[in-house]
PDB file of C-alpha atoms in Angstrom:
ATOM      1  CA  UNK A  65      32.243 -35.424  32.815  1.00 64.00           C
ATOM      2  CA  UNK A  66      29.968 -38.035  31.324  1.00 74.00           C
ATOM      3  CA  UNK A  67      29.970 -41.227  33.339  1.00 91.00           C
ATOM      4  CA  UNK A  68      28.619 -43.334  30.486  1.00 96.00           C
ATOM      5  CA  UNK A  69      29.437 -42.577  26.851  1.00 96.00           C
ATOM      6  CA  UNK A  70      27.767 -44.180  23.863  1.00 97.00           C
ATOM      7  CA  UNK A  71      29.347 -42.681  20.766  1.00 95.00           C
ATOM      8  CA  UNK A  72      27.106 -44.314  18.129  1.00 94.00           C
ATOM      9  CA  UNK A  73      23.788 -42.457  17.898  1.00 92.00           C
ATOM     10  CA  UNK A  74      22.580 -44.841  15.170  1.00 95.00           C
ATOM     11  CA  UNK A  75      23.662 -48.046  13.462  1.00 96.00           C
ATOM     12  CA  UNK A  76      22.369 -49.996  10.499  1.00 97.00           C
ATOM     13  CA  UNK A  77      23.211 -53.697  10.297  1.00 96.00           C
ATOM     14  CA  UNK A  78      22.249 -56.422   7.854  1.00 97.00           C
ATOM     15  CA  UNK A  79      20.078 -59.190   9.280  1.00 97.00           C
ATOM     16  CA  UNK A  80      22.043 -62.215  10.544  1.00 97.00           C
ATOM     17  CA  UNK A  81      25.239 -60.239  10.970  1.00 97.00           C
ATOM     18  CA  UNK A  82      26.830 -59.656  14.371  1.00 97.00           C
ATOM     19  CA  UNK A  83      26.753 -56.143  15.802  1.00 97.00           C
ATOM     20  CA  UNK A  84      28.807 -54.410  18.473  1.00 98.00           C
ATOM     21  CA  UNK A  85      27.406 -51.457  20.391  1.00 98.00           C
ATOM     22  CA  UNK A  86      30.025 -49.351  22.133  1.00 98.00           C
ATOM     23  CA  UNK A  87      29.977 -48.166  25.724  1.00 98.00           C
ATOM     24  CA  UNK A  88      32.734 -46.509  27.726  1.00 98.00           C
ATOM     25  CA  UNK A  89      32.431 -45.516  31.347  1.00 97.00           C
ATOM     26  CA  UNK A  90      34.177 -43.379  33.912  1.00 95.00           C
ATOM     27  CA  UNK A  91      34.444 -44.241  37.589  1.00 92.00           C
ATOM     28  CA  UNK A  92      37.060 -44.262  40.300  1.00 89.00           C
ATOM     29  CA  UNK A  93      35.118 -46.766  42.372  1.00 87.00           C
ATOM     30  CA  UNK A  94      36.655 -50.278  42.234  1.00 88.00           C
ATOM     31  CA  UNK A  95      33.236 -51.860  42.693  1.00 87.00           C
ATOM     32  CA  UNK A  96      30.676 -51.176  40.004  1.00 90.00           C
ATOM     33  CA  UNK A  97      28.229 -52.886  37.697  1.00 92.00           C
ATOM     34  CA  UNK A  98      27.411 -52.334  34.060  1.00 95.00           C
ATOM     35  CA  UNK A  99      24.006 -53.000  32.516  1.00 96.00           C
ATOM     36  CA  UNK A 100      22.546 -53.009  29.041  1.00 98.00           C
ATOM     37  CA  UNK A 101      18.892 -52.295  28.367  1.00 98.00           C
ATOM     38  CA  UNK A 102      16.839 -52.553  25.180  1.00 98.00           C
ATOM     39  CA  UNK A 103      13.996 -50.157  24.391  1.00 97.00           C
ATOM     40  CA  UNK A 104      11.864 -51.228  21.406  1.00 97.00           C
ATOM     41  CA  UNK A 105       9.547 -48.807  19.663  1.00 95.00           C
ATOM     42  CA  UNK A 106       6.781 -49.779  22.094  1.00 94.00           C
ATOM     43  CA  UNK A 107       8.756 -47.930  24.765  1.00 94.00           C
ATOM     44  CA  UNK A 108       9.358 -50.431  27.545  1.00 95.00           C
ATOM     45  CA  UNK A 109      12.816 -50.875  29.060  1.00 96.00           C
ATOM     46  CA  UNK A 110      14.053 -54.468  28.907  1.00 97.00           C
ATOM     47  CA  UNK A 111      17.086 -55.598  30.931  1.00 96.00           C
ATOM     48  CA  UNK A 112      19.500 -57.610  28.764  1.00 97.00           C
ATOM     49  CA  UNK A 113      22.779 -58.323  30.529  1.00 97.00           C
ATOM     50  CA  UNK A 114      24.940 -57.435  33.519  1.00 95.00           C
ATOM     51  CA  UNK A 115      28.710 -57.317  34.087  1.00 96.00           C
ATOM     52  CA  UNK A 116      30.293 -56.795  37.491  1.00 93.00           C
ATOM     53  CA  UNK A 117      33.668 -55.128  37.873  1.00 92.00           C
ATOM     54  CA  UNK A 118      35.021 -58.149  39.736  1.00 92.00           C
ATOM     55  CA  UNK A 119      33.581 -60.758  37.390  1.00 92.00           C
ATOM     56  CA  UNK A 120      36.367 -62.853  35.913  1.00 90.00           C
ATOM     57  CA  UNK A 121      34.542 -63.762  32.724  1.00 95.00           C
ATOM     58  CA  UNK A 122      32.633 -61.727  30.186  1.00 96.00           C
ATOM     59  CA  UNK A 123      28.887 -61.998  30.682  1.00 97.00           C
ATOM     60  CA  UNK A 124      26.741 -63.872  28.168  1.00 97.00           C
ATOM     61  CA  UNK A 125      22.957 -64.232  27.858  1.00 96.00           C
ATOM     62  CA  UNK A 126      21.811 -66.132  24.783  1.00 97.00           C
ATOM     63  CA  UNK A 127      22.712 -64.060  21.712  1.00 97.00           C
ATOM     64  CA  UNK A 128      23.978 -61.204  23.902  1.00 98.00           C
ATOM     65  CA  UNK A 129      27.507 -61.014  25.215  1.00 97.00           C
ATOM     66  CA  UNK A 130      29.504 -58.285  26.814  1.00 98.00           C
ATOM     67  CA  UNK A 131      33.046 -57.469  25.688  1.00 97.00           C
ATOM     68  CA  UNK A 132      34.358 -56.133  28.979  1.00 97.00           C
ATOM     69  CA  UNK A 133      37.775 -54.453  28.849  1.00 96.00           C
ATOM     70  CA  UNK A 134      38.358 -53.127  32.325  1.00 95.00           C
ATOM     71  CA  UNK A 135      41.634 -51.336  31.662  1.00 95.00           C
ATOM     72  CA  UNK A 136      40.039 -49.443  28.766  1.00 96.00           C
ATOM     73  CA  UNK A 137      36.831 -48.867  30.768  1.00 96.00           C
ATOM     74  CA  UNK A 138      34.707 -50.238  27.984  1.00 97.00           C
ATOM     75  CA  UNK A 139      31.747 -52.600  28.089  1.00 98.00           C
ATOM     76  CA  UNK A 140      30.574 -53.197  24.538  1.00 98.00           C
ATOM     77  CA  UNK A 141      27.434 -55.191  23.835  1.00 98.00           C
ATOM     78  CA  UNK A 142      27.736 -57.848  21.128  1.00 98.00           C
ATOM     79  CA  UNK A 143      24.599 -59.237  19.504  1.00 98.00           C
ATOM     80  CA  UNK A 144      25.236 -62.328  17.428  1.00 96.00           C
ATOM     81  CA  UNK A 145      23.141 -63.314  14.399  1.00 95.00           C
ATOM     82  CA  UNK A 146      21.005 -60.176  14.466  1.00 96.00           C
ATOM     83  CA  UNK A 147      17.260 -60.415  13.874  1.00 97.00           C
ATOM     84  CA  UNK A 148      14.664 -57.887  12.751  1.00 97.00           C
ATOM     85  CA  UNK A 149      13.298 -57.851  16.292  1.00 97.00           C
ATOM     86  CA  UNK A 150      16.628 -56.504  17.535  1.00 98.00           C
ATOM     87  CA  UNK A 151      15.800 -53.102  16.026  1.00 98.00           C
ATOM     88  CA  UNK A 152      15.529 -50.830  19.073  1.00 98.00           C
ATOM     89  CA  UNK A 153      17.321 -48.273  21.228  1.00 97.00           C
ATOM     90  CA  UNK A 154      20.037 -49.746  23.412  1.00 98.00           C
ATOM     91  CA  UNK A 155      21.212 -48.128  26.614  1.00 97.00           C
ATOM     92  CA  UNK A 156      24.341 -48.788  28.626  1.00 98.00           C
ATOM     93  CA  UNK A 157      24.131 -47.983  32.339  1.00 96.00           C
ATOM     94  CA  UNK A 158      26.378 -48.115  35.396  1.00 94.00           C
ATOM     95  CA  UNK A 159      25.790 -48.513  39.116  1.00 91.00           C
ATOM     96  CA  UNK A 160      28.772 -47.577  41.236  1.00 85.00           C
ATOM     97  CA  UNK A 161      29.735 -49.517  44.308  1.00 70.00           C
ATOM     98  CA  UNK A 162      27.834 -49.581  47.550  1.00 61.00           C
ATOM     99  CA  UNK A 163      30.619 -48.070  49.631  1.00 52.00           C
ATOM    100  CA  UNK A 164      27.956 -45.760  51.062  1.00 52.00           C
ATOM    101  CA  UNK A 165      24.825 -47.795  51.564  1.00 54.00           C
ATOM    102  CA  UNK A 166      22.027 -46.224  49.617  1.00 53.00           C
ATOM    103  CA  UNK A 167      24.067 -45.345  46.562  1.00 59.00           C
ATOM    104  CA  UNK A 168      21.693 -47.393  44.492  1.00 69.00           C
ATOM    105  CA  UNK A 169      21.158 -45.362  41.369  1.00 81.00           C
ATOM    106  CA  UNK A 170      21.917 -46.262  37.754  1.00 89.00           C
ATOM    107  CA  UNK A 171      23.450 -43.709  35.406  1.00 93.00           C
ATOM    108  CA  UNK A 172      22.513 -44.137  31.753  1.00 96.00           C
ATOM    109  CA  UNK A 173      24.197 -43.280  28.489  1.00 96.00           C
ATOM    110  CA  UNK A 174      22.387 -41.489  25.688  1.00 95.00           C
ATOM    111  CA  UNK A 175      21.721 -44.684  23.755  1.00 96.00           C
ATOM    112  CA  UNK A 176      22.304 -46.175  20.313  1.00 97.00           C
ATOM    113  CA  UNK A 177      19.452 -46.699  17.858  1.00 97.00           C
ATOM    114  CA  UNK A 178      20.008 -50.014  16.091  1.00 98.00           C
ATOM    115  CA  UNK A 179      18.187 -50.766  12.860  1.00 98.00           C
ATOM    116  CA  UNK A 180      18.368 -54.251  11.368  1.00 97.00           C
ATOM    117  CA  UNK A 181      17.991 -54.308   7.592  1.00 97.00           C
ATOM    118  CA  UNK A 182      16.352 -57.366   5.982  1.00 95.00           C
TER     119      UNK A 182
ATOM    120  CA  UNK B 767       2.856 -60.636  38.407  1.00 64.00           C
ATOM    121  CA  UNK B 768       2.338 -56.999  37.425  1.00 78.00           C
ATOM    122  CA  UNK B 769       5.869 -55.802  38.271  1.00 95.00           C
ATOM    123  CA  UNK B 770       5.992 -51.983  38.180  1.00 97.00           C
ATOM    124  CA  UNK B 771       2.744 -50.194  37.388  1.00 97.00           C
ATOM    125  CA  UNK B 772       2.612 -46.526  36.440  1.00 97.00           C
ATOM    126  CA  UNK B 773      -0.442 -44.341  36.015  1.00 96.00           C
ATOM    127  CA  UNK B 774      -1.465 -42.532  33.927  1.00 97.00           C
ATOM    128  CA  UNK B 775      -0.023 -43.658  30.579  1.00 96.00           C
ATOM    129  CA  UNK B 776      -0.607 -40.291  28.919  1.00 96.00           C
ATOM    130  CA  UNK B 777      -1.275 -36.807  30.263  1.00 96.00           C
ATOM    131  CA  UNK B 778      -1.584 -33.345  28.781  1.00 97.00           C
ATOM    132  CA  UNK B 779      -1.240 -30.375  31.136  1.00 97.00           C
ATOM    133  CA  UNK B 780      -1.368 -26.640  30.689  1.00 97.00           C
ATOM    134  CA  UNK B 781       1.523 -24.577  32.024  1.00 98.00           C
ATOM    135  CA  UNK B 782       1.085 -24.011  35.741  1.00 97.00           C
ATOM    136  CA  UNK B 783      -1.143 -27.009  36.388  1.00 97.00           C
ATOM    137  CA  UNK B 784      -0.126 -29.651  38.886  1.00 97.00           C
ATOM    138  CA  UNK B 785      -0.311 -33.422  38.782  1.00 97.00           C
ATOM    139  CA  UNK B 786       0.957 -36.540  40.501  1.00 97.00           C
ATOM    140  CA  UNK B 787       2.378 -39.553  38.707  1.00 98.00           C
ATOM    141  CA  UNK B 788       1.696 -42.760  40.560  1.00 97.00           C
ATOM    142  CA  UNK B 789       3.967 -45.809  40.737  1.00 98.00           C
ATOM    143  CA  UNK B 790       3.546 -49.111  42.531  1.00 97.00           C
ATOM    144  CA  UNK B 791       5.631 -52.284  42.540  1.00 97.00           C
ATOM    145  CA  UNK B 792       4.710 -55.728  43.774  1.00 96.00           C
ATOM    146  CA  UNK B 793       8.203 -57.282  43.874  1.00 94.00           C
ATOM    147  CA  UNK B 794       8.965 -56.303  47.490  1.00 93.00           C
ATOM    148  CA  UNK B 795      11.851 -54.135  46.324  1.00 92.00           C
ATOM    149  CA  UNK B 796      13.452 -51.665  48.693  1.00 91.00           C
ATOM    150  CA  UNK B 797      14.673 -49.151  46.094  1.00 91.00           C
ATOM    151  CA  UNK B 798      12.516 -47.080  43.754  1.00 94.00           C
ATOM    152  CA  UNK B 799      13.373 -44.445  41.167  1.00 95.00           C
ATOM    153  CA  UNK B 800      11.927 -41.801  38.883  1.00 97.00           C
ATOM    154  CA  UNK B 801      13.655 -41.087  35.573  1.00 98.00           C
ATOM    155  CA  UNK B 802      12.779 -38.853  32.672  1.00 98.00           C
ATOM    156  CA  UNK B 803      13.651 -39.636  29.065  1.00 97.00           C
ATOM    157  CA  UNK B 804      14.210 -36.930  26.496  1.00 94.00           C
ATOM    158  CA  UNK B 805      15.411 -37.395  22.902  1.00 86.00           C
ATOM    159  CA  UNK B 806      19.192 -37.548  22.673  1.00 84.00           C
ATOM    160  CA  UNK B 807      19.648 -37.394  26.435  1.00 85.00           C
ATOM    161  CA  UNK B 808      18.998 -40.920  27.567  1.00 90.00           C
ATOM    162  CA  UNK B 809      17.391 -41.463  30.956  1.00 95.00           C
ATOM    163  CA  UNK B 810      18.118 -38.945  33.688  1.00 96.00           C
ATOM    164  CA  UNK B 811      17.414 -39.589  37.351  1.00 95.00           C
ATOM    165  CA  UNK B 812      14.969 -37.204  39.000  1.00 97.00           C
ATOM    166  CA  UNK B 813      14.631 -38.684  42.491  1.00 96.00           C
ATOM    167  CA  UNK B 814      15.195 -42.024  44.095  1.00 93.00           C
ATOM    168  CA  UNK B 815      14.354 -43.790  47.313  1.00 92.00           C
ATOM    169  CA  UNK B 816      16.900 -46.317  48.524  1.00 86.00           C
ATOM    170  CA  UNK B 817      14.496 -47.624  51.132  1.00 86.00           C
ATOM    171  CA  UNK B 818      11.135 -46.869  52.658  1.00 87.00           C
ATOM    172  CA  UNK B 819      11.274 -43.557  54.483  1.00 88.00           C
ATOM    173  CA  UNK B 820      14.162 -42.078  52.518  1.00 90.00           C
ATOM    174  CA  UNK B 821      14.316 -40.023  49.342  1.00 93.00           C
ATOM    175  CA  UNK B 822      17.224 -38.362  47.588  1.00 92.00           C
ATOM    176  CA  UNK B 823      17.679 -35.997  44.693  1.00 94.00           C
ATOM    177  CA  UNK B 824      19.020 -37.250  41.424  1.00 93.00           C
ATOM    178  CA  UNK B 825      20.480 -35.369  38.505  1.00 92.00           C
ATOM    179  CA  UNK B 826      17.436 -33.241  37.568  1.00 96.00           C
ATOM    180  CA  UNK B 827      15.200 -32.723  40.658  1.00 97.00           C
ATOM    181  CA  UNK B 828      14.146 -29.096  40.109  1.00 96.00           C
ATOM    182  CA  UNK B 829      10.409 -28.691  39.664  1.00 96.00           C
ATOM    183  CA  UNK B 830       9.560 -32.086  41.160  1.00 98.00           C
ATOM    184  CA  UNK B 831       8.711 -33.549  44.532  1.00 97.00           C
ATOM    185  CA  UNK B 832       8.382 -37.181  45.552  1.00 97.00           C
ATOM    186  CA  UNK B 833       6.703 -39.209  48.252  1.00 97.00           C
ATOM    187  CA  UNK B 834       7.611 -42.742  49.257  1.00 95.00           C
ATOM    188  CA  UNK B 835       4.180 -43.593  50.613  1.00 89.00           C
ATOM    189  CA  UNK B 836       5.105 -47.104  51.709  1.00 95.00           C
ATOM    190  CA  UNK B 837       7.374 -49.868  50.457  1.00 95.00           C
ATOM    191  CA  UNK B 838       5.219 -50.428  47.368  1.00 96.00           C
ATOM    192  CA  UNK B 839       4.457 -46.885  46.228  1.00 97.00           C
ATOM    193  CA  UNK B 840       6.558 -43.960  45.074  1.00 97.00           C
ATOM    194  CA  UNK B 841       4.836 -40.926  43.585  1.00 97.00           C
ATOM    195  CA  UNK B 842       6.208 -37.989  41.611  1.00 98.00           C
ATOM    196  CA  UNK B 843       4.533 -34.575  41.810  1.00 98.00           C
ATOM    197  CA  UNK B 844       4.787 -31.623  39.484  1.00 97.00           C
ATOM    198  CA  UNK B 845       3.564 -28.602  41.451  1.00 93.00           C
ATOM    199  CA  UNK B 846       3.530 -26.103  38.570  1.00 96.00           C
ATOM    200  CA  UNK B 847       4.133 -27.765  35.228  1.00 97.00           C
ATOM    201  CA  UNK B 848       6.375 -26.111  32.645  1.00 97.00           C
ATOM    202  CA  UNK B 849       6.855 -26.935  28.949  1.00 97.00           C
ATOM    203  CA  UNK B 850      10.422 -28.066  29.805  1.00 96.00           C
ATOM    204  CA  UNK B 851       8.851 -30.919  31.753  1.00 97.00           C
ATOM    205  CA  UNK B 852       7.383 -32.419  28.595  1.00 97.00           C
ATOM    206  CA  UNK B 853       8.980 -35.852  28.623  1.00 97.00           C
ATOM    207  CA  UNK B 854       8.470 -39.563  29.113  1.00 97.00           C
ATOM    208  CA  UNK B 855       8.638 -40.483  32.792  1.00 98.00           C
ATOM    209  CA  UNK B 856       9.708 -43.913  33.978  1.00 98.00           C
ATOM    210  CA  UNK B 857       9.365 -45.395  37.409  1.00 98.00           C
ATOM    211  CA  UNK B 858      11.647 -48.279  38.338  1.00 96.00           C
ATOM    212  CA  UNK B 859      12.425 -50.496  41.294  1.00 94.00           C
ATOM    213  CA  UNK B 860      15.201 -52.842  42.347  1.00 91.00           C
ATOM    214  CA  UNK B 861      16.403 -54.942  45.207  1.00 86.00           C
ATOM    215  CA  UNK B 862      18.945 -53.162  47.353  1.00 76.00           C
ATOM    216  CA  UNK B 863      22.309 -54.031  48.745  1.00 70.00           C
ATOM    217  CA  UNK B 864      24.142 -55.437  45.740  1.00 73.00           C
ATOM    218  CA  UNK B 865      25.448 -53.789  42.619  1.00 75.00           C
ATOM    219  CA  UNK B 866      24.188 -56.537  40.309  1.00 81.00           C
ATOM    220  CA  UNK B 867      20.470 -56.085  40.838  1.00 84.00           C
ATOM    221  CA  UNK B 868      18.895 -54.615  37.695  1.00 90.00           C
ATOM    222  CA  UNK B 869      16.201 -51.981  37.648  1.00 92.00           C
ATOM    223  CA  UNK B 870      12.726 -53.134  36.665  1.00 95.00           C
ATOM    224  CA  UNK B 871      10.855 -50.428  34.792  1.00 97.00           C
ATOM    225  CA  UNK B 872       7.235 -49.486  34.404  1.00 97.00           C
ATOM    226  CA  UNK B 873       5.865 -48.781  30.951  1.00 96.00           C
ATOM    227  CA  UNK B 874       6.245 -45.028  31.222  1.00 96.00           C
ATOM    228  CA  UNK B 875       4.035 -41.934  31.311  1.00 97.00           C
ATOM    229  CA  UNK B 876       4.093 -39.621  28.317  1.00 96.00           C
ATOM    230  CA  UNK B 877       3.532 -36.076  29.605  1.00 97.00           C
ATOM    231  CA  UNK B 878       2.978 -33.051  27.405  1.00 97.00           C
ATOM    232  CA  UNK B 879       2.893 -29.559  28.908  1.00 97.00           C
ATOM    233  CA  UNK B 880       1.464 -26.868  26.639  1.00 96.00           C
TER     234      UNK B 880
END
């Protein structure tokens, strides 16, 4: 079973509108973390935002926020007031808890390609 | 601060040739990783090293070997390259011990096997 599912292969959004990128996850571990990364056409991987399973509030970083619904196992990324520079691939990823020390790896979804239209 | 440095940036190999991808980080991180990225498949973990002296297989380890040379360096070796190994390879590092530490990525190596 997929641990991270991103169901939107591509999205087109008008500049200045808000956009929500979907991410659902599957884990039985009570301790886990969810990450979003941006990959522009230049290819580098840029860390955007983190949400911990025990965090009481949804994470926010500037124009990025995370709509974390634990019971539904979803962690959607919301970008407010989209800009042309937001056009990129976006990846959701999960690190499961450190119940066994050394379980450090991140598992990635297949990504969503976001295109901002002027 | 260079962060995570990968070499080379591009490489073309013939089937059966071998090569080593080099990775070094200067952030004093304990954990290092090798991922490959293929269209439509996201990033898949090849090998990782939770700390110096240890390495573990990830999701797609077949055809690869790794060496954690010291805390800074983690290399990936293809002993006999195959066209299925055509991909973009990313090295990454992170602090260890807490779930919230993000991975810091290098800029990738684009490998083509003909």
